[in-house]
Amino acid sequence: DDIALIHRIMQAFGQSSKPLWITEWGWSSAEVGEQRQAMYLKKSLEMLRTRFGYVSLAVYFLDWDRPPQYLFGLYTSSFISKPAAFVYAEQAKALGQER
């Protein structure tokens, strides 16, 4: 909802041609669990593709975990893939095939 709101504000002020970036979004696997983190990531990437096509750049937070407080990564601190890493790769491949 915040993305759509920002876009509406940009439109109202004649700024809709400017790029809209989404930065540092994600979920801590310590808080929601690895499976739910992956599910949320998949849903958010699908929403960016289908509902928010005007977003020109989206940067996920983080690539790998930085314990103890930053456990948002697609990979563990030992660089082992979490389920979210597979979702991200799958979604990136699908996006590349669409273009």
N, CA, C and O atoms as a MOPAC input file, in Angstrom:
PM7 MOZYME 1SCF
protein

 N      0.81500 1    -1.20000 1     0.00000 1
 C      0.00000 1     0.00000 1     0.00000 1
 C      0.85500 1     1.25800 1     0.00000 1
 O      0.48700 1     2.25200 1    -0.62600 1
 N      1.98900 1     1.23200 1     0.69100 1
 C      2.86000 1     2.41000 1     0.71900 1
 C      3.42800 1     2.71600 1    -0.66100 1
 O      3.59600 1     3.88100 1    -1.02200 1
 N      3.72300 1     1.67900 1    -1.42900 1
 C      4.27100 1     1.88700 1    -2.76900 1
 C      3.24900 1     2.60500 1    -3.63700 1
 O      3.58200 1     3.56800 1    -4.32800 1
 N      2.01300 1     2.14300 1    -3.60100 1
 C      0.95300 1     2.77400 1    -4.39100 1
 C      0.70900 1     4.21200 1    -3.92700 1
 O      0.47800 1     5.09700 1    -4.75100 1
 N      0.76000 1     4.44500 1    -2.62800 1
 C      0.56900 1     5.79000 1    -2.09100 1
 C      1.65600 1     6.73000 1    -2.59500 1
 O      1.35800 1     7.83100 1    -3.05800 1
 N      2.89300 1     6.31100 1    -2.50900 1
 C      3.99700 1     7.14700 1    -2.99900 1
 C      3.82400 1     7.42300 1    -4.48600 1
 O      4.05700 1     8.54300 1    -4.94100 1
 N      3.42200 1     6.42100 1    -5.23700 1
 C      3.21900 1     6.61400 1    -6.68100 1
 C      2.09500 1     7.61700 1    -6.94400 1
 O      2.21600 1     8.46200 1    -7.83100 1
 N      1.01500 1     7.53000 1    -6.19100 1
 C     -0.08500 1     8.50000 1    -6.35000 1
 C      0.38400 1     9.91600 1    -6.01900 1
 O      0.00600 1    10.86700 1    -6.70300 1
 N      1.19000 1    10.06300 1    -4.99300 1
 C      1.72500 1    11.38700 1    -4.63200 1
 C      2.61500 1    11.90600 1    -5.75700 1
 O      2.54800 1    13.08000 1    -6.12200 1
 N      3.44300 1    11.02900 1    -6.30000 1
 C      4.30000 1    11.42400 1    -7.41600 1
 C      3.45100 1    11.87300 1    -8.60800 1
 O      3.75400 1    12.87800 1    -9.25000 1
 N      2.39600 1    11.12700 1    -8.89400 1
 C      1.50600 1    11.49800 1    -9.98900 1
 C      0.86300 1    12.86300 1    -9.73900 1
 O      0.79100 1    13.69500 1   -10.64400 1
 N      0.39900 1    13.08700 1    -8.51700 1
 C     -0.26700 1    14.33900 1    -8.16500 1
 C      0.64700 1    15.54700 1    -8.35000 1
 O      0.17400 1    16.65000 1    -8.62400 1
 N      1.93100 1    15.34400 1    -8.20300 1
 C      2.89400 1    16.43800 1    -8.33100 1
 C      3.66100 1    16.38300 1    -9.65700 1
 O      4.71500 1    17.00100 1    -9.80400 1
 N      3.11700 1    15.63800 1   -10.61200 1
 C      3.72000 1    15.58200 1   -11.93300 1
 C      5.07700 1    14.90700 1   -11.97000 1
 O      5.90400 1    15.23100 1   -12.82200 1
 N      5.32100 1    13.97500 1   -11.06100 1
 C      6.61800 1    13.31100 1   -10.96700 1
 C      6.56500 1    11.82400 1   -11.34000 1
 O      7.50900 1    11.08500 1   -11.05900 1
 N      5.48400 1    11.38800 1   -11.96100 1
 C      5.34200 1     9.95200 1   -12.22600 1
 C      6.35200 1     9.41200 1   -13.23600 1
 O      6.53200 1     8.19800 1   -13.33800 1
 N      7.00800 1    10.28900 1   -13.97800 1
 C      8.02800 1     9.81000 1   -14.91600 1
 C      9.37600 1     9.56800 1   -14.22500 1
 O     10.28500 1     8.98400 1   -14.81500 1
 N      9.49600 1    10.01600 1   -12.99000 1
 C     10.73700 1     9.80200 1   -12.22200 1
 C     10.80100 1     8.35500 1   -11.74900 1
 O      9.76500 1     7.73500 1   -11.50600 1
 N     12.01300 1     7.81000 1   -11.61700 1
 C     12.13100 1     6.42600 1   -11.13600 1
 C     11.68500 1     6.29200 1    -9.68100 1
 O     11.91900 1     7.17600 1    -8.85800 1
 N     11.04800 1     5.18400 1    -9.39100 1
 C     10.63800 1     4.85900 1    -8.02200 1
 C     11.41700 1     3.62400 1    -7.60800 1
 O     11.32200 1     2.57400 1    -8.24300 1
 N     12.18200 1     3.75600 1    -6.54500 1
 C     13.01500 1     2.67100 1    -6.04100 1
 C     12.48100 1     2.18100 1    -4.71100 1
 O     12.00400 1     2.95800 1    -3.88300 1
 N     12.57300 1     0.87300 1    -4.52600 1
 C     12.25300 1     0.23600 1    -3.24900 1
 C     13.58100 1    -0.30600 1    -2.71800 1
 O     14.24500 1    -1.11000 1    -3.37300 1
 N     13.95200 1     0.14600 1    -1.52700 1
 C     15.24500 1    -0.28400 1    -0.98800 1
 C     15.09500 1    -0.91000 1     0.39100 1
 O     14.24800 1    -0.52500 1     1.19800 1
 N     15.94400 1    -1.87600 1     0.61800 1
 C     16.10100 1    -2.51600 1     1.92100 1
 C     14.79900 1    -3.00600 1     2.54100 1
 O     14.43000 1    -2.60300 1     3.64400 1
 N     14.10800 1    -3.88300 1     1.81400 1
 C     12.94700 1    -4.52700 1     2.40100 1
 C     13.29400 1    -5.99300 1     2.63000 1
 O     14.13000 1    -6.56000 1     1.92700 1
 N     12.64900 1    -6.59700 1     3.61200 1
 C     12.90000 1    -7.99700 1     3.88500 1
 C     12.40100 1    -8.41200 1     5.25400 1
 O     11.84400 1    -7.60700 1     6.00100 1
 N     12.60700 1    -9.66900 1     5.57000 1
 C     12.11900 1   -10.25000 1     6.82000 1
 C     13.22800 1   -11.05500 1     7.46800 1
 O     13.97300 1   -11.76300 1     6.79100 1
 N     13.33000 1   -10.94300 1     8.75800 1
 C     14.32600 1   -11.69500 1     9.50700 1
 C     13.86900 1   -13.14600 1     9.63700 1
 O     12.77400 1   -13.41700 1    10.13000 1
 N     14.70700 1   -14.06700 1     9.19600 1
 C     14.35300 1   -15.48200 1     9.31700 1
 C     14.31500 1   -15.90900 1    10.78500 1
 O     13.67800 1   -16.90700 1    11.12100 1
 N     14.98600 1   -15.16700 1    11.65600 1
 C     14.93400 1   -15.46400 1    13.09300 1
 C     13.55100 1   -15.13900 1    13.65800 1
 O     13.10600 1   -15.76100 1    14.62200 1
 N     12.88100 1   -14.16600 1    13.05500 1
 C     11.56700 1   -13.75300 1    13.54500 1
 C     10.42300 1   -14.49000 1    12.87600 1
 O      9.46400 1   -14.87300 1    13.54600 1
 N     10.50200 1   -14.69700 1    11.56800 1
 C      9.38100 1   -15.31300 1    10.85300 1
 C      9.65300 1   -16.74500 1    10.42200 1
 O      8.73000 1   -17.44700 1    10.00600 1
 N     10.89700 1   -17.19300 1    10.51400 1
 C     11.27100 1   -18.52900 1    10.05800 1
 C     11.71400 1   -18.49200 1     8.60200 1
 O     11.32100 1   -17.60100 1     7.84800 1
 N     12.52200 1   -19.44900 1     8.21800 1
 C     13.08300 1   -19.45500 1     6.86700 1
 C     12.04100 1   -19.69800 1     5.79000 1
 O     12.10300 1   -19.08100 1     4.72600 1
 N     11.08500 1   -20.58400 1     6.04100 1
 C     10.05500 1   -20.87500 1     5.04000 1
 C      9.14100 1   -19.67000 1     4.80400 1
 O      8.79000 1   -19.35500 1     3.66700 1
 N      8.76800 1   -19.01000 1     5.88600 1
 C      7.89700 1   -17.83600 1     5.75600 1
 C      8.65700 1   -16.68000 1     5.11000 1
 O      8.08300 1   -15.92800 1     4.32300 1
 N      9.93700 1   -16.53100 1     5.43300 1
 C     10.75900 1   -15.51000 1     4.78900 1
 C     10.73200 1   -15.72200 1     3.27200 1
 O     10.56100 1   -14.76700 1     2.51400 1
 N     10.90000 1   -16.95700 1     2.83700 1
 C     10.88000 1   -17.28200 1     1.41000 1
 C      9.50800 1   -17.00100 1     0.80300 1
 O      9.41400 1   -16.46100 1    -0.30000 1
 N      8.45800 1   -17.36300 1     1.51200 1
 C      7.09500 1   -17.13000 1     1.02600 1
 C      6.83000 1   -15.62700 1     0.87700 1
 O      6.26900 1   -15.19100 1    -0.12800 1
 N      7.23200 1   -14.84500 1     1.87200 1
 C      7.04400 1   -13.39100 1     1.81400 1
 C      7.85300 1   -12.78100 1     0.66500 1
 O      7.37600 1   -11.88400 1    -0.03000 1
 N      9.05700 1   -13.26600 1     0.47600 1
 C      9.88700 1   -12.75000 1    -0.60800 1
 C      9.24600 1   -13.03900 1    -1.95600 1
 O      9.17900 1   -12.16400 1    -2.81900 1
 N      8.77800 1   -14.26100 1    -2.13400 1
 C      8.13400 1   -14.62400 1    -3.40300 1
 C      6.92300 1   -13.73500 1    -3.66100 1
 O      6.75600 1   -13.21200 1    -4.76200 1
 N      6.09400 1   -13.56800 1    -2.66200 1
 C      4.89200 1   -12.74000 1    -2.81700 1
 C      5.26600 1   -11.29000 1    -3.13000 1
 O      4.65700 1   -10.67000 1    -4.00100 1
 N      6.25000 1   -10.75400 1    -2.43600 1
 C      6.62700 1    -9.35600 1    -2.67100 1
 C      7.21200 1    -9.16800 1    -4.06600 1
 O      6.92100 1    -8.16300 1    -4.71500 1
 N      8.02200 1   -10.09900 1    -4.54300 1
 C      8.57700 1    -9.99100 1    -5.89100 1
 C      7.49000 1   -10.12300 1    -6.94200 1
 O      7.52600 1    -9.43600 1    -7.96300 1
 N      6.52000 1   -11.00500 1    -6.70000 1
 C      5.39100 1   -11.12100 1    -7.62800 1
 C      4.58600 1    -9.82600 1    -7.65800 1
 O      4.14200 1    -9.39500 1    -8.72200 1
 N      4.39700 1    -9.20500 1    -6.49600 1
 C      3.66400 1    -7.94200 1    -6.43200 1
 C      4.41400 1    -6.83500 1    -7.16500 1
 O      3.80200 1    -6.02700 1    -7.86300 1
 N      5.72300 1    -6.79400 1    -7.01200 1
 C      6.50400 1    -5.79100 1    -7.73500 1
 C      6.33800 1    -5.96100 1    -9.24200 1
 O      6.26400 1    -4.97800 1    -9.98000 1
 N      6.28200 1    -7.19000 1    -9.68600 1
 C      6.15400 1    -7.46600 1   -11.11300 1
 C      4.74400 1    -7.20100 1   -11.63300 1
 O      4.58100 1    -6.66600 1   -12.72900 1
 N      3.71800 1    -7.57100 1   -10.85000 1
 C      2.34600 1    -7.50400 1   -11.36200 1
 C      1.57900 1    -6.24700 1   -10.96600 1
 O      0.81200 1    -5.71900 1   -11.77100 1
 N      1.77000 1    -5.76000 1    -9.75000 1
 C      1.01200 1    -4.59100 1    -9.26900 1
 C      1.79000 1    -3.29500 1    -9.34400 1
 O      1.20400 1    -2.22400 1    -9.50200 1
 N      3.09700 1    -3.38300 1    -9.23400 1
 C      3.91300 1    -2.18100 1    -9.12900 1
 C      4.95800 1    -2.13800 1   -10.23900 1
 O      6.14800 1    -1.96400 1    -9.97300 1
 N      4.51700 1    -2.29400 1   -11.46000 1
 C      5.41400 1    -2.31000 1   -12.60800 1
 C      6.17200 1    -1.01000 1   -12.80900 1
 O      7.16800 1    -0.97400 1   -13.53100 1
 N      5.71100 1     0.04400 1   -12.18000 1
 C      6.37800 1     1.34900 1   -12.27800 1
 C      7.60200 1     1.45900 1   -11.36800 1
 O      8.33300 1     2.44700 1   -11.43900 1
 N      7.83200 1     0.46600 1   -10.52000 1
 C      9.04400 1     0.45500 1    -9.69200 1
 C     10.20700 1     0.04900 1   -10.59600 1
 O     10.18800 1    -1.02400 1   -11.19900 1
 N     11.21700 1     0.91500 1   -10.68300 1
 C     12.31400 1     0.65400 1   -11.60400 1
 C     13.49100 1    -0.08500 1   -10.97100 1
 O     14.32900 1    -0.64200 1   -11.68000 1
 N     13.55700 1    -0.09300 1    -9.63600 1
 C     14.64300 1    -0.78700 1    -8.94100 1
 C     14.14600 1    -1.24100 1    -7.57900 1
 O     13.48100 1    -0.48700 1    -6.86800 1
 N     14.46900 1    -2.46800 1    -7.22300 1
 C     14.12100 1    -2.99500 1    -5.90200 1
 C     15.33900 1    -3.72500 1    -5.34300 1
 O     15.87800 1    -4.62800 1    -5.98300 1
 N     15.76500 1    -3.33200 1    -4.15600 1
 C     16.96500 1    -3.89200 1    -3.53000 1
 C     16.57000 1    -4.60400 1    -2.24600 1
 O     16.08000 1    -3.98200 1    -1.30300 1
 N     16.78800 1    -5.90400 1    -2.22000 1
 C     16.45000 1    -6.69100 1    -1.02600 1
 C     17.51400 1    -6.50100 1     0.05000 1
 O     18.69600 1    -6.34100 1    -0.25500 1
 N     17.08700 1    -6.51900 1     1.30200 1
 C     17.99000 1    -6.39000 1     2.45600 1
 C     17.97000 1    -7.71600 1     3.18500 1
 O     16.92300 1    -8.05300 1     3.73700 1
 N     18.92100 1    -8.41200 1     3.23100 1
 C     20.34400 1    -8.41500 1     2.94200 1
 C     20.69600 1    -9.60400 1     2.07900 1
 O     19.86100 1   -10.48700 1     1.88500 1
 N     21.90600 1    -9.65500 1     1.55500 1
 C     22.33800 1   -10.81500 1     0.79300 1
 C     22.66500 1   -12.00000 1     1.70700 1
 O     22.25600 1   -13.12600 1     1.42400 1
 N     23.39300 1   -11.75900 1     2.79100 1
 C     23.72700 1   -12.83500 1     3.74600 1
 C     23.61400 1   -12.29500 1     5.16300 1
 O     23.73800 1   -11.09300 1     5.40100 1
 N     23.37600 1   -13.21000 1     6.10100 1
 C     23.16200 1   -12.85500 1     7.50400 1
 C     24.41000 1   -12.25900 1     8.14800 1
 O     25.53700 1   -12.67000 1     7.87100 1
 N     24.17300 1   -11.27600 1     9.01500 1
 C     25.22600 1   -10.69800 1     9.84400 1
 C     24.77600 1   -10.77500 1    11.29500 1
 O     24.22600 1    -9.81500 1    11.83600 1
 N     25.01600 1   -11.93400 1    11.92700 1
 C     24.58000 1   -12.11100 1    13.31200 1
 C     25.23400 1   -11.08500 1    14.23400 1
 O     26.30300 1   -10.57200 1    13.90400 1
 N     24.64300 1   -10.77800 1    15.35200 1
 C     23.44200 1   -11.43400 1    15.85700 1
 C     22.14400 1   -10.74900 1    15.43100 1
 O     21.10000 1   -11.40100 1    15.45100 1
 N     22.15100 1    -9.47400 1    15.04700 1
 C     20.88900 1    -8.78500 1    14.81300 1
 C     20.38300 1    -8.81300 1    13.37500 1
 O     19.18000 1    -8.66100 1    13.16200 1
 N     21.23400 1    -8.99900 1    12.39500 1
 C     20.79600 1    -8.93100 1    11.00400 1
 C     20.71000 1   -10.32400 1    10.39100 1
 O     21.68000 1   -10.81900 1     9.81800 1
 N     19.55400 1   -10.94500 1    10.51500 1
 C     19.33600 1   -12.29800 1     9.99400 1
 C     18.30200 1   -12.27000 1     8.86700 1
 O     17.44800 1   -13.15000 1     8.76900 1
 N     18.39400 1   -11.24600 1     8.02100 1
 C     17.47000 1   -11.04100 1     6.91500 1
 C     17.97600 1   -11.66300 1     5.62200 1
 O     17.26500 1   -11.65100 1     4.61800 1
 N     19.17800 1   -12.20100 1     5.62600 1
 C     19.85300 1   -12.62700 1     4.40800 1
 C     19.19600 1   -13.75500 1     3.64000 1
 O     18.38900 1   -14.51900 1     4.16900 1
 N     19.57200 1   -13.83200 1     2.37000 1
 C     19.17700 1   -14.94300 1     1.51100 1
 C     20.05400 1   -16.16000 1     1.79900 1
 O     19.70400 1   -17.29700 1     1.48400 1
 N     21.21100 1   -15.87800 1     2.41200 1
 C     22.17100 1   -16.91600 1     2.79200 1
 C     22.50300 1   -16.76700 1     4.27000 1
 O     22.40500 1   -15.67600 1     4.83200 1
 N     22.89300 1   -17.85800 1     4.88700 1
 C     23.33400 1   -17.80600 1     6.27800 1
 C     24.68900 1   -17.10100 1     6.35100 1
 O     25.28000 1   -16.78100 1     5.32000 1
 N     25.17300 1   -16.86400 1     7.54900 1
 C     26.48900 1   -16.23800 1     7.70900 1
 C     27.61000 1   -17.15500 1     7.21200 1
 O     28.73100 1   -16.69700 1     6.99400 1
 N     27.31400 1   -18.44300 1     7.03200 1
 C     28.26900 1   -19.39700 1     6.45600 1
 C     28.07300 1   -19.55000 1     4.94800 1
 O     28.66700 1   -20.42700 1     4.32100 1
 N     27.23600 1   -18.68800 1     4.37500 1
 C     26.94000 1   -18.66700 1     2.94500 1
 C     26.23600 1   -19.92900 1     2.44200 1
 O     26.44600 1   -20.37200 1     1.31300 1
 N     25.40400 1   -20.48800 1     3.30200 1
 C     24.55300 1   -21.61200 1     2.91700 1
 C     23.20800 1   -21.01600 1     2.48500 1
 O     22.64600 1   -20.16500 1     3.17600 1
 N     22.70900 1   -21.46500 1     1.35500 1
 C     21.45600 1   -20.93900 1     0.82400 1
 C     20.29200 1   -21.22100 1     1.75700 1
 O     20.11500 1   -22.34700 1     2.22200 1
 N     19.50900 1   -20.20300 1     2.02400 1
 C     18.23700 1   -20.37700 1     2.71600 1
 C     17.16900 1   -20.56000 1     1.63000 1
 O     17.44300 1   -20.29300 1     0.46000 1
 N     15.97100 1   -21.00300 1     1.98400 1
 C     14.91400 1   -21.13600 1     0.98100 1
 C     14.68100 1   -19.84600 1     0.19300 1
 O     14.35200 1   -19.90000 1    -0.99200 1
 N     14.84600 1   -18.70000 1     0.83000 1
 C     14.64600 1   -17.41500 1     0.15000 1
 C     15.63500 1   -17.22900 1    -1.00200 1
 O     15.29900 1   -16.56700 1    -1.98400 1
 N     16.82500 1   -17.78500 1    -0.91400 1
 C     17.81300 1   -17.65800 1    -1.99600 1
 C     17.30800 1   -18.36200 1    -3.25500 1
 O     17.49200 1   -17.86200 1    -4.36500 1
 N     16.67800 1   -19.51100 1    -3.08300 1
 C     16.13600 1   -20.24400 1    -4.22800 1
 C     14.95200 1   -19.49500 1    -4.83600 1
 O     14.80600 1   -19.44300 1    -6.05800 1
 N     14.11300 1   -18.92100 1    -3.99000 1
 C     12.98200 1   -18.12300 1    -4.46700 1
 C     13.49300 1   -16.93000 1    -5.26700 1
 O     12.99100 1   -16.64500 1    -6.35400 1
 N     14.48600 1   -16.23800 1    -4.73000 1
 C     15.03800 1   -15.06800 1    -5.40400 1
 C     15.58200 1   -15.44900 1    -6.78200 1
 O     15.30400 1   -14.77200 1    -7.77200 1
 N     16.35100 1   -16.52600 1    -6.84000 1
 C     16.91900 1   -16.97900 1    -8.11300 1
 C     15.81800 1   -17.36000 1    -9.10000 1
 O     15.90400 1   -17.03100 1   -10.28300 1
 N     14.79600 1   -18.04300 1    -8.62400 1
 C     13.67200 1   -18.44800 1    -9.46100 1
 C     12.94400 1   -17.23400 1   -10.04100 1
 O     12.62500 1   -17.19600 1   -11.23000 1
 N     12.69100 1   -16.26000 1    -9.19600 1
 C     11.98900 1   -15.05200 1    -9.62400 1
 C     12.83800 1   -14.23000 1   -10.58600 1
 O     12.31000 1   -13.67900 1   -11.55200 1
 N     14.13400 1   -14.13800 1   -10.34300 1
 C     15.03400 1   -13.39600 1   -11.23600 1
 C     15.07800 1   -14.06400 1   -12.60200 1
 O     15.06700 1   -13.38200 1   -13.62700 1
 N     15.12700 1   -15.37600 1   -12.62400 1
 C     15.13400 1   -16.10900 1   -13.90500 1
 C     13.84200 1   -15.86900 1   -14.66200 1
 O     13.86900 1   -15.63000 1   -15.87000 1
 N     12.70300 1   -15.93000 1   -13.97000 1
 C     11.41600 1   -15.70500 1   -14.61900 1
 C     11.32200 1   -14.28700 1   -15.15600 1
 O     10.80300 1   -14.08000 1   -16.25300 1
 N     11.80700 1   -13.32000 1   -14.41900 1
 C     11.78300 1   -11.94300 1   -14.87300 1
 C     12.64400 1   -11.76600 1   -16.12000 1
 O     12.26300 1   -11.06100 1   -17.05400 1
 N     13.79700 1   -12.40500 1   -16.12300 1
 C     14.67900 1   -12.32500 1   -17.28400 1
 C     14.05000 1   -12.93500 1   -18.52300 1
 O     14.29900 1   -12.47200 1   -19.63700 1
 N     13.23800 1   -13.96700 1   -18.34400 1
 C     12.56800 1   -14.60700 1   -19.48300 1
 C     11.41000 1   -13.76500 1   -20.01400 1
 O     11.04400 1   -13.87100 1   -21.18500 1
 N     10.83500 1   -12.92700 1   -19.14400 1
 C      9.72300 1   -12.06400 1   -19.56300 1
 C     10.20300 1   -10.92200 1   -20.44300 1
 O      9.45300 1   -10.42400 1   -21.28300 1
 N     11.42500 1   -10.51200 1   -20.26000 1
 C     11.92700 1    -9.31400 1   -20.96100 1
 C     12.55500 1    -9.61800 1   -22.25700 1
 O     13.01600 1    -8.71000 1   -22.94800 1

